[in-house]
Amino acid sequence: MNKCVKIRIERVVHDAKALDSVIKNARTLHIEGSVQYVEDEGVRILACGSRDAVESFVDFIHRTFNDPATDIFVEPFLKDRDYRGVCRIIE
């Protein structure tokens, strides 16, 4: 069964290395979607994949952005576009 989540990470500084590791983990887990750093909002991630893969991905996000000052919000969403089987960084 597939699952899609929207992840919002607030109060995080732009870190290209961390975003690259997020993309690498998403590709390893066969997650499709997008990762975007938004200046005033932080990081927005849309992730779709198998239920187990998405749960592992969310756990990875919590481990990667574990600063106490950082807030992470995860909510389900309905996939409305085709990500063509990949996860991309949107600049």
XYZ file of C-alpha atoms in Angstrom:
91
model
C 0.000 0.000 0.000
C 1.325 3.447 -0.905
C 1.477 6.403 1.440
C 2.172 10.111 0.864
C 3.261 12.609 3.515
C 4.079 16.293 3.601
C 6.948 17.108 5.963
C 7.656 20.654 7.111
C 10.861 21.370 9.039
C 10.831 24.806 10.669
C 13.694 26.845 12.114
C 16.398 25.009 10.207
C 19.317 26.654 8.412
C 19.979 25.877 4.771
C 22.403 22.962 4.756
C 23.132 21.518 1.306
C 24.885 18.492 2.822
C 21.825 17.573 4.906
C 19.503 18.010 1.907
C 21.790 15.803 -0.197
C 21.657 13.079 2.458
C 17.835 13.361 2.502
C 17.738 12.886 -1.282
C 20.180 9.960 -1.107
C 18.066 8.256 1.564
C 14.867 8.875 -0.428
C 16.386 7.283 -3.512
C 17.623 4.295 -1.491
C 14.096 3.761 -0.146
C 12.501 4.343 -3.590
C 10.649 7.419 -2.329
C 9.390 9.853 -4.950
C 8.620 13.520 -4.376
C 10.461 16.755 -3.770
C 12.630 18.577 -1.234
C 12.615 22.369 -1.156
C 14.253 24.936 1.099
C 11.972 27.954 1.506
C 13.638 31.041 2.983
C 11.008 31.986 5.599
C 9.519 28.531 6.165
C 12.422 26.086 6.343
C 12.356 22.786 4.437
C 9.289 21.328 2.714
C 9.344 17.678 1.684
C 6.712 15.763 -0.257
C 7.313 12.016 -0.079
C 5.375 9.117 -1.602
C 6.193 5.419 -1.558
C 5.373 2.176 0.163
C 4.120 2.516 3.724
C 7.262 0.943 5.226
C 9.597 3.064 3.088
C 7.819 6.294 4.018
C 7.900 5.390 7.720
C 11.651 4.681 7.478
C 12.131 7.974 5.625
C 10.276 9.938 8.328
C 12.448 8.260 10.985
C 15.534 9.295 8.996
C 14.272 12.909 8.855
C 13.849 12.941 12.638
C 17.395 11.602 13.114
C 18.911 14.044 10.605
C 17.201 17.187 11.922
C 17.338 16.405 15.647
C 18.130 19.936 16.897
C 15.787 20.788 19.822
C 15.113 24.211 18.271
C 13.855 22.588 15.053
C 10.176 21.688 14.670
C 9.154 18.826 12.380
C 5.556 18.442 11.217
C 4.359 15.390 9.286
C 0.900 15.202 7.742
C -0.701 12.970 5.119
C -1.601 14.339 1.704
C -3.092 13.124 -1.545
C -0.678 12.854 -4.438
C -1.796 15.302 -7.131
C 1.130 15.118 -9.553
C 3.430 12.549 -11.074
C 6.965 12.659 -9.657
C 8.118 10.117 -12.268
C 9.572 7.806 -9.645
C 12.291 10.145 -8.342
C 12.894 12.592 -5.500
C 14.318 15.987 -6.483
C 15.675 19.084 -4.798
C 13.799 22.195 -5.908
C 15.952 25.313 -5.811
